[in-house]
Amino acid sequence: MKILISGGGIAGLTLAHWLHHWGHIAVVAERAPHGRLGGYGIDFFGTGYDVAAHMGITDRLAAHQLPTDSVCYVDGAGRVTARLERQLLEKVIRGPYLALMHTTLEEALAEAVRDKVEIRYGQHIAAIEQRPSGVGITFAEGRQESFDLLIGADGVHSATRELAFGPEERFARHLGYTMACYPLHDTYGLGPRRVHYSEPGRQTILYPTGMPGELIALFLYRTADHTIPPCAERRAALRHTFTGMGWLTPQLLDAAPEDGLFMDSLTQITMPSWHTGRIALTGDACAAMTLTSAQGASMAMDGGYLLVQALHQHADHQAAFHTYETQLRPAVQQRQQRARTFARSLVPATRTGLATQSAVTRLVLRNAFSGLLRRGYGDATSILTRT
Ligand SMILES: Cc1cc2nc3c(=O)[nH]c(=O)nc-3n(C[C@H](O)[C@H](O)[C@H](O)COP(=O)(O)OP(=O)(O)OC[C@H]3O[C@@H](n4cnc5c(N)ncnc54)[C@H](O)[C@@H]3O)c2cc1C
């Protein structure tokens, strides 16, 4: 089959790899003009790691890990109040664990499909027409083309979903936070640590990217307003929200770029069905869980893998879409629920809430409580090893 994938991110590139592997022609339309730059760090383990191992890219990923050996929680003076050592995290996860830049994973996936799959950078879909024998696509530059199937892997704000299923607000579940992040030069001597500092309703996080002297500053805040300002206004909006925040926050804000600051609301996507006719969705487009799950990338890879496996098992695409959704949905729902629960206490809104969180964090990060921590990080079971 000739299959169009909208979106060349983690889900789209994984899908493209496995479609090619099973003899299909995959074409990826990626809106960005080239592979994305910048980005943010991700914890990578469980099912996604297993899919990556099947693809033979884990050595490459392991060679580009973030140089972090612990997660530290600090007070306003930078004194460490609690510390999560990497060894404890690995014990909790009970399997391989990698701390990566999101772009490291995307680059490894792009490399895996290089010269095998056509990736059309700077291209996106303007209109879709479902026909009995295929899907008619009109691209934004006006070109028309026919495909057997269309898979939307274009992220949480998916245009494929909008065109085929309806507006985002119908499926969006906002968790009451906005996040922003950007890279900056390390003038702080941070060392191999990820550092968290919180005040009521606001959190600043800092970690090294693995590029010499480069850090990522990440800001998270509670808000009922999930609209995101235009690029040119984000820096000012962030400075306004974090006015008066302690620790290194003022310096980090001074170093914010005028443009190119990534900002988004924490939004989950929940849909009654992930497919319609010859169109299906995968990754964040249908199952976004937000950063509080720490498993969105992992599940995006799982989705790409399972969708192609189902297409290989069934001659009929409807049966394949049904099988894919039936296999993946329970794992997604479980992680989304856990992410919502975790989000409630992620950044406490009051000083009392923060003090309680700090005491609980110190307790939970003791080795003896690894079982409790495991519940927060998920069971990390792999559909690959279950089937
Ligand atoms: C700050 C942060 C921290 C995170 N931490 C973790 C973590 O620790 N562990 C984890 O597993 N996950 C984490 N996640 C979530 C994870 O990054 C996502 O779940 C994952 O990237 C989803 O992959 P995707 O391919 O579905 O979507 P995306 O990665 O968003 O990729 C979508 C792609 O589609 C392209 N696109 C968008 N619109 C169009 C269009 N109209 N036409 C064509 N192309 C389009 C985009 O340019 C992009 O390349 C985190 C996310 C954030 C923001």
Coordinates of C-alpha atoms and ligand atoms in Angstrom, one line a residue:
M1 CA 0.0 0.0 0.0
K2 CA 1.0 3.6 -0.5
I3 CA 0.5 5.4 2.8
L4 CA 0.8 9.1 3.6
I5 CA 1.9 10.0 7.1
S6 CA 1.3 13.6 8.2
G7 CA 4.0 14.5 10.7
G8 CA 7.6 13.4 10.8
G9 CA 8.0 13.3 14.6
I10 CA 8.5 10.3 16.8
A11 CA 5.2 8.5 16.0
G12 CA 5.5 9.3 12.2
L13 CA 9.1 8.2 11.7
T14 CA 8.6 5.0 13.7
L15 CA 5.5 4.2 11.6
A16 CA 7.4 5.0 8.4
H17 CA 10.2 2.6 9.5
W18 CA 7.9 -0.3 10.1
L19 CA 5.8 0.4 7.0
H20 CA 8.9 0.2 4.9
H21 CA 10.0 -2.9 6.8
W22 CA 6.8 -4.7 5.8
G23 CA 7.0 -3.7 2.2
H24 CA 4.6 -0.7 2.0
I25 CA 5.4 2.7 0.4
A26 CA 5.5 5.3 3.1
V27 CA 5.5 9.1 2.4
V28 CA 6.0 11.5 5.2
A29 CA 4.8 15.1 5.0
E30 CA 6.5 17.1 7.7
R31 CA 5.4 20.7 8.1
A32 CA 8.8 21.9 9.5
P33 CA 11.3 22.9 6.8
H34 CA 13.9 20.5 8.2
G35 CA 14.5 18.2 11.2
R36 CA 13.5 20.2 14.2
L37 CA 16.1 22.1 16.2
G38 CA 16.3 22.7 19.9
G39 CA 13.9 20.8 22.0
Y40 CA 13.7 19.4 25.5
G41 CA 14.8 16.4 27.5
I42 CA 12.8 13.2 27.9
D43 CA 12.9 10.1 30.0
F44 CA 12.8 7.1 27.7
F45 CA 12.1 3.6 28.9
G46 CA 9.6 0.7 28.7
T47 CA 7.7 0.0 25.5
G48 CA 9.3 2.7 23.5
Y49 CA 12.8 1.4 24.4
D50 CA 11.7 -2.1 23.3
V51 CA 10.6 -0.7 19.9
A52 CA 13.8 1.2 19.5
A53 CA 15.8 -2.0 20.3
H54 CA 13.8 -3.8 17.6
M55 CA 14.8 -1.0 15.2
G56 CA 18.5 -1.3 16.2
I57 CA 18.9 2.3 17.4
T58 CA 19.5 1.9 21.1
D59 CA 23.3 2.0 20.9
R60 CA 23.1 5.3 19.1
L61 CA 20.7 6.6 21.7
A62 CA 22.8 5.4 24.6
A63 CA 25.8 7.2 23.1
H64 CA 23.9 10.5 23.2
Q65 CA 22.4 10.4 26.7
L66 CA 22.0 13.5 28.7
P67 CA 24.8 13.8 31.2
T68 CA 22.6 13.7 34.3
D69 CA 23.2 11.4 37.3
S70 CA 20.5 12.8 39.6
V71 CA 17.4 15.0 39.9
C72 CA 17.8 17.6 42.7
Y73 CA 15.2 19.7 44.4
V74 CA 16.6 23.0 45.8
D75 CA 15.4 25.9 47.9
G76 CA 15.6 29.6 47.0
A77 CA 19.3 29.6 48.0
G78 CA 20.1 26.6 45.8
R79 CA 20.5 24.2 48.8
V80 CA 19.5 20.7 47.9
T81 CA 16.4 19.6 49.8
A82 CA 15.9 16.2 48.1
R83 CA 17.7 14.1 45.5
L84 CA 16.7 11.3 43.2
E85 CA 19.7 9.3 42.2
R86 CA 19.7 7.7 38.7
Q87 CA 20.4 4.3 40.3
L88 CA 17.1 4.5 42.2
L89 CA 15.2 5.5 39.0
E90 CA 16.7 2.5 37.2
K91 CA 15.6 0.3 40.0
V92 CA 12.1 1.7 39.9
I93 CA 11.7 1.3 36.2
R94 CA 13.1 -2.3 36.3
G95 CA 14.5 -2.1 32.8
P96 CA 16.7 0.0 30.5
Y97 CA 16.4 3.8 31.1
L98 CA 17.8 6.6 28.9
A99 CA 17.6 10.4 29.5
L100 CA 17.6 11.9 26.0
M101 CA 17.0 15.1 24.2
H102 CA 13.7 14.7 22.2
T103 CA 15.7 15.7 19.1
T104 CA 18.2 12.9 19.7
L105 CA 15.4 10.3 19.4
E106 CA 13.9 12.1 16.3
E107 CA 17.3 12.2 14.6
A108 CA 18.0 8.5 15.3
L109 CA 14.6 7.7 13.8
A110 CA 15.2 9.9 10.8
E111 CA 18.5 8.2 10.2
A112 CA 16.8 4.8 10.4
V113 CA 14.5 5.7 7.5
R114 CA 17.0 7.6 5.5
D115 CA 17.1 6.5 1.8
K116 CA 14.1 4.2 2.5
V117 CA 11.3 6.6 3.0
E118 CA 10.4 9.8 1.2
I119 CA 10.3 12.7 3.7
R120 CA 8.8 15.9 2.3
Y121 CA 9.9 18.7 4.7
G122 CA 8.0 21.9 4.6
Q123 CA 4.8 20.2 3.3
H124 CA 1.4 19.9 4.9
I125 CA -2.1 18.8 4.0
A126 CA -4.8 21.4 3.2
A127 CA -7.7 19.2 2.4
I128 CA -8.7 15.5 2.5
E129 CA -11.3 13.7 0.4
Q130 CA -12.2 10.1 1.5
R131 CA -13.1 7.9 -1.5
P132 CA -14.1 4.2 -1.6
S133 CA -10.7 3.2 -3.0
G134 CA -8.4 5.7 -1.4
V135 CA -7.8 9.1 0.1
G136 CA -7.5 12.2 -2.1
I137 CA -5.0 14.7 -0.6
T138 CA -4.6 18.4 -1.5
F139 CA -1.3 19.7 -0.2
A140 CA -1.0 23.3 0.9
E141 CA 1.0 24.3 -2.2
G142 CA -2.0 23.0 -4.3
R143 CA -0.6 19.7 -5.5
Q144 CA -3.2 16.8 -5.5
E145 CA -2.3 13.1 -4.9
S146 CA -4.0 9.9 -4.0
F147 CA -3.0 7.4 -1.2
D148 CA -4.4 4.1 0.0
L149 CA -4.4 5.3 3.6
L150 CA -3.6 8.5 5.6
I151 CA -2.1 8.3 9.1
G152 CA -2.2 11.5 11.2
A153 CA 1.0 11.6 13.4
D154 CA 1.1 15.4 13.6
G155 CA 1.2 15.8 17.3
V156 CA -1.2 17.2 20.0
H157 CA -2.5 20.0 17.8
S158 CA -2.9 17.6 14.8
A159 CA -4.3 19.1 11.6
T160 CA -5.3 15.7 10.3
R161 CA -7.5 15.3 13.4
E162 CA -9.0 18.7 12.8
L163 CA -9.7 17.9 9.1
A164 CA -11.0 14.4 9.6
F165 CA -12.6 14.3 13.1
G166 CA -13.3 17.9 14.1
P167 CA -11.9 20.8 16.2
E168 CA -9.3 20.3 18.9
E169 CA -11.5 21.6 21.7
R170 CA -13.8 18.6 21.2
F171 CA -11.0 16.2 22.3
A172 CA -8.7 18.4 24.5
R173 CA -8.4 17.9 28.2
H174 CA -6.4 20.7 29.7
L175 CA -4.5 19.9 32.9
G176 CA -4.3 23.5 34.1
Y177 CA -0.6 24.2 33.4
T178 CA 1.5 25.9 30.7
M179 CA 5.2 25.1 30.1
A180 CA 7.9 26.9 28.2
C181 CA 11.5 26.0 27.5
Y182 CA 14.6 27.1 25.6
P183 CA 18.4 26.4 25.5
L184 CA 20.9 28.8 27.0
H185 CA 24.6 29.0 27.8
D186 CA 25.7 27.4 31.1
T187 CA 27.2 30.1 33.2
Y188 CA 26.0 28.5 36.4
G189 CA 28.3 25.5 36.9
L190 CA 25.2 23.2 37.1
G191 CA 27.1 19.9 36.8
P192 CA 25.5 16.6 35.8
R193 CA 22.2 17.3 37.5
R194 CA 18.6 18.2 36.7
V195 CA 17.6 20.8 39.2
H196 CA 14.0 21.7 40.2
Y197 CA 13.0 24.8 42.2
S198 CA 9.3 25.5 43.1
E199 CA 7.2 28.3 44.5
P200 CA 3.4 28.2 44.8
G201 CA 2.0 27.6 41.3
R202 CA 5.4 28.0 39.6
Q203 CA 8.4 25.8 38.9
T204 CA 11.8 26.4 37.3
I205 CA 13.9 23.4 36.0
L206 CA 17.4 23.4 34.6
Y207 CA 19.4 20.6 33.1
P208 CA 22.4 20.0 30.7
T209 CA 21.7 19.0 27.1
G210 CA 25.0 17.1 26.6
M211 CA 26.2 19.9 24.1
P212 CA 29.3 21.5 25.7
G213 CA 28.2 24.4 27.9
E214 CA 24.5 24.2 27.0
L215 CA 21.5 23.9 29.3
I216 CA 17.7 23.8 28.9
A217 CA 15.6 26.1 31.2
L218 CA 12.1 24.8 31.6
F219 CA 9.3 26.7 33.3
L220 CA 6.0 25.3 34.4
Y221 CA 3.1 27.2 35.9
R222 CA -0.5 26.8 36.9
T223 CA -3.1 28.6 34.8
A224 CA -6.7 28.2 33.8
D225 CA -5.9 30.0 30.5
H226 CA -4.7 27.5 28.0
T227 CA -4.3 30.0 25.1
I228 CA -0.7 30.4 24.0
P229 CA 0.6 33.8 23.0
P230 CA 2.1 34.3 19.6
C231 CA 5.9 33.6 19.3
A232 CA 6.9 37.3 19.5
E233 CA 5.0 37.8 22.8
R234 CA 6.1 34.6 24.7
R235 CA 9.3 36.0 26.3
A236 CA 7.4 38.9 27.8
A237 CA 4.5 36.7 29.0
L238 CA 7.0 34.3 30.7
R239 CA 8.9 37.1 32.4
H240 CA 5.6 38.6 33.7
T241 CA 4.4 35.2 35.0
F242 CA 7.7 34.5 36.8
T243 CA 8.3 38.0 38.2
G244 CA 9.7 37.8 41.8
M245 CA 10.5 34.0 41.5
G246 CA 13.7 33.1 43.4
W247 CA 16.8 30.9 42.8
L248 CA 18.4 31.5 39.4
T249 CA 15.1 32.3 37.8
P250 CA 15.7 36.0 37.0
Q251 CA 19.1 35.2 35.3
L252 CA 17.5 32.4 33.3
L253 CA 14.7 34.7 32.2
D254 CA 17.3 37.4 31.2
A255 CA 18.9 34.7 28.9
A256 CA 15.6 33.9 27.2
P257 CA 15.7 34.2 23.4
E258 CA 13.6 36.9 21.8
D259 CA 12.2 34.3 19.4
G260 CA 12.1 30.5 19.2
L261 CA 10.8 30.0 22.8
F262 CA 8.7 26.8 22.9
M263 CA 5.5 27.2 24.9
D264 CA 2.4 25.0 25.1
S265 CA -0.4 24.1 27.5
L266 CA -0.4 20.7 29.1
T267 CA -3.2 19.1 27.1
Q268 CA -4.3 15.5 26.8
I269 CA -6.2 14.2 23.8
T270 CA -9.0 11.8 24.5
M271 CA -11.2 10.5 21.6
P272 CA -14.0 8.0 21.2
S273 CA -12.4 6.5 18.1
W274 CA -8.9 6.9 16.6
H275 CA -9.9 6.1 13.0
T276 CA -12.5 6.9 10.4
G277 CA -12.7 5.3 7.0
R278 CA -9.1 5.2 5.5
I279 CA -7.7 7.6 8.1
A280 CA -6.2 6.8 11.5
L281 CA -4.3 8.7 14.1
T282 CA -1.3 7.8 16.2
G283 CA 1.0 9.3 18.8
D284 CA 0.0 12.6 20.5
A285 CA -2.6 13.3 17.8
C286 CA -5.0 10.8 19.4
A287 CA -3.4 10.0 22.7
A288 CA -1.4 12.9 24.1
M289 CA -0.7 12.3 27.8
T290 CA 1.5 15.4 28.5
L291 CA 5.0 15.5 30.1
T292 CA 3.5 14.5 33.5
S293 CA 3.3 10.9 32.2
A294 CA 6.9 10.8 31.0
Q295 CA 5.8 8.2 28.5
G296 CA 4.3 10.1 25.5
A297 CA 7.3 9.4 23.3
S298 CA 7.5 5.8 24.3
M299 CA 3.8 5.3 23.6
A300 CA 4.1 7.1 20.3
M301 CA 6.7 4.5 19.2
D302 CA 4.5 1.7 20.5
G303 CA 1.5 3.1 18.5
G304 CA 3.6 3.3 15.3
Y305 CA 4.8 -0.3 15.8
L306 CA 1.4 -1.7 16.6
L307 CA -0.4 0.0 13.8
V308 CA 1.9 -1.5 11.2
Q309 CA 1.8 -4.9 12.9
A310 CA -2.0 -4.8 12.6
L311 CA -1.9 -3.7 9.0
H312 CA 0.4 -6.7 8.4
Q313 CA -2.0 -9.1 10.1
H314 CA -5.2 -7.9 8.4
A315 CA -5.9 -7.5 4.7
D316 CA -8.7 -5.1 5.5
H317 CA -7.6 -1.7 6.8
Q318 CA -10.7 -1.3 9.0
A319 CA -10.0 -4.5 10.8
A320 CA -6.3 -3.4 11.2
F321 CA -7.3 0.0 12.7
H322 CA -9.7 -1.7 15.1
T323 CA -7.0 -4.2 16.3
Y324 CA -4.4 -1.4 16.7
E325 CA -6.8 0.7 18.8
T326 CA -8.0 -2.2 20.9
Q327 CA -4.5 -3.2 21.7
L328 CA -3.2 0.3 22.6
R329 CA -6.1 2.1 24.1
P330 CA -6.1 0.5 27.6
A331 CA -2.3 1.3 28.1
V332 CA -2.9 4.9 26.9
Q333 CA -5.9 5.3 29.2
Q334 CA -4.0 4.0 32.2
R335 CA -1.1 6.4 31.6
Q336 CA -3.4 9.4 30.9
Q337 CA -5.2 8.7 34.2
R338 CA -2.0 8.4 36.1
A339 CA -0.7 11.7 34.5
R340 CA -3.9 13.5 35.5
T341 CA -3.5 12.3 39.1
F342 CA 0.2 13.3 39.1
A343 CA -0.6 16.7 37.6
R344 CA -2.9 17.6 40.6
S345 CA 0.2 17.8 42.9
L346 CA 2.9 18.6 40.3
V347 CA 3.3 22.2 41.3
P348 CA 1.3 22.9 44.5
A349 CA -0.6 26.2 44.5
T350 CA 0.1 27.1 48.1
R351 CA 3.0 27.3 50.5
T352 CA 1.4 24.6 52.7
G353 CA 1.0 22.4 49.7
L354 CA 4.7 22.9 48.7
A355 CA 5.9 22.1 52.3
T356 CA 3.9 18.9 52.2
Q357 CA 5.2 18.0 48.8
S358 CA 8.7 18.6 49.9
A359 CA 8.3 16.3 53.0
V360 CA 6.7 13.6 50.9
T361 CA 9.4 13.9 48.2
R362 CA 12.2 13.4 50.7
L363 CA 10.4 10.3 52.1
V364 CA 9.5 8.8 48.7
L365 CA 13.1 9.2 47.3
R366 CA 14.5 6.9 50.0
N367 CA 15.4 3.5 48.6
A368 CA 12.9 1.7 50.8
F369 CA 10.0 3.5 49.0
S370 CA 10.9 2.4 45.5
G371 CA 7.6 0.5 45.3
L372 CA 5.7 3.7 45.9
L373 CA 7.8 5.6 43.3
R374 CA 7.2 2.8 40.8
R375 CA 3.4 3.5 40.9
G376 CA 4.2 7.1 39.8
Y377 CA 6.5 6.1 36.9
G378 CA 4.2 3.4 35.6
D379 CA 4.7 -0.3 35.2
A380 CA 6.8 0.2 32.1
T381 CA 5.4 -3.0 30.6
S382 CA 6.0 -3.6 27.0
I383 CA 3.3 -4.6 24.5
L384 CA 6.2 -6.1 22.5
T385 CA 7.0 -8.6 25.2
R386 CA 3.4 -9.2 26.0
T387 CA 2.4 -10.3 22.5
Ligands
LIG1 C1 8.6 19.4 27.8 C2 8.2 18.0 27.5 C3 8.7 17.0 28.2 C4 8.4 15.7 27.8 N1 8.9 14.6 28.5 C5 8.7 13.4 28.1 C6 9.3 12.3 28.7 O1 10.0 12.4 29.7 N2 9.1 11.0 28.2 C7 8.3 10.8 27.2 O2 8.1 9.6 26.7 N3 7.6 11.8 26.6 C8 7.8 13.1 27.0 N4 7.1 14.1 26.4 C9 6.1 13.9 25.4 C10 6.6 13.5 24.0 O3 7.6 14.4 23.6 C11 5.5 13.4 23.1 O4 4.5 12.5 23.6 C12 5.9 12.8 21.7 O5 6.8 13.7 21.1 C13 4.8 12.5 20.8 O6 5.3 12.2 19.5 P1 4.4 12.5 18.2 O7 5.3 12.1 17.1 O8 3.1 12.0 18.4 O9 4.3 14.1 18.2 P2 5.4 15.2 18.0 O10 6.7 14.8 18.6 O11 4.8 16.5 18.5 O12 5.6 15.2 16.4 C14 4.6 15.7 15.6 C15 5.3 16.1 14.3 O13 4.3 16.6 13.3 C16 4.7 17.8 12.7 N5 3.5 18.5 12.4 C17 2.7 19.2 13.1 N6 1.7 19.7 12.4 C18 1.8 19.2 11.2 C19 1.1 19.3 10.0 N7 -0.1 20.1 9.9 N8 1.5 18.7 8.9 C20 2.7 18.0 8.9 N9 3.5 17.9 10.0 C21 3.0 18.5 11.1 C22 5.6 18.5 13.8 O14 6.5 19.4 13.2 C23 6.3 17.3 14.4 O15 7.5 17.0 13.7 C24 7.4 15.4 26.8 C25 6.9 16.5 26.1 C26 7.3 17.8 26.4 C27 6.7 19.0 25.7

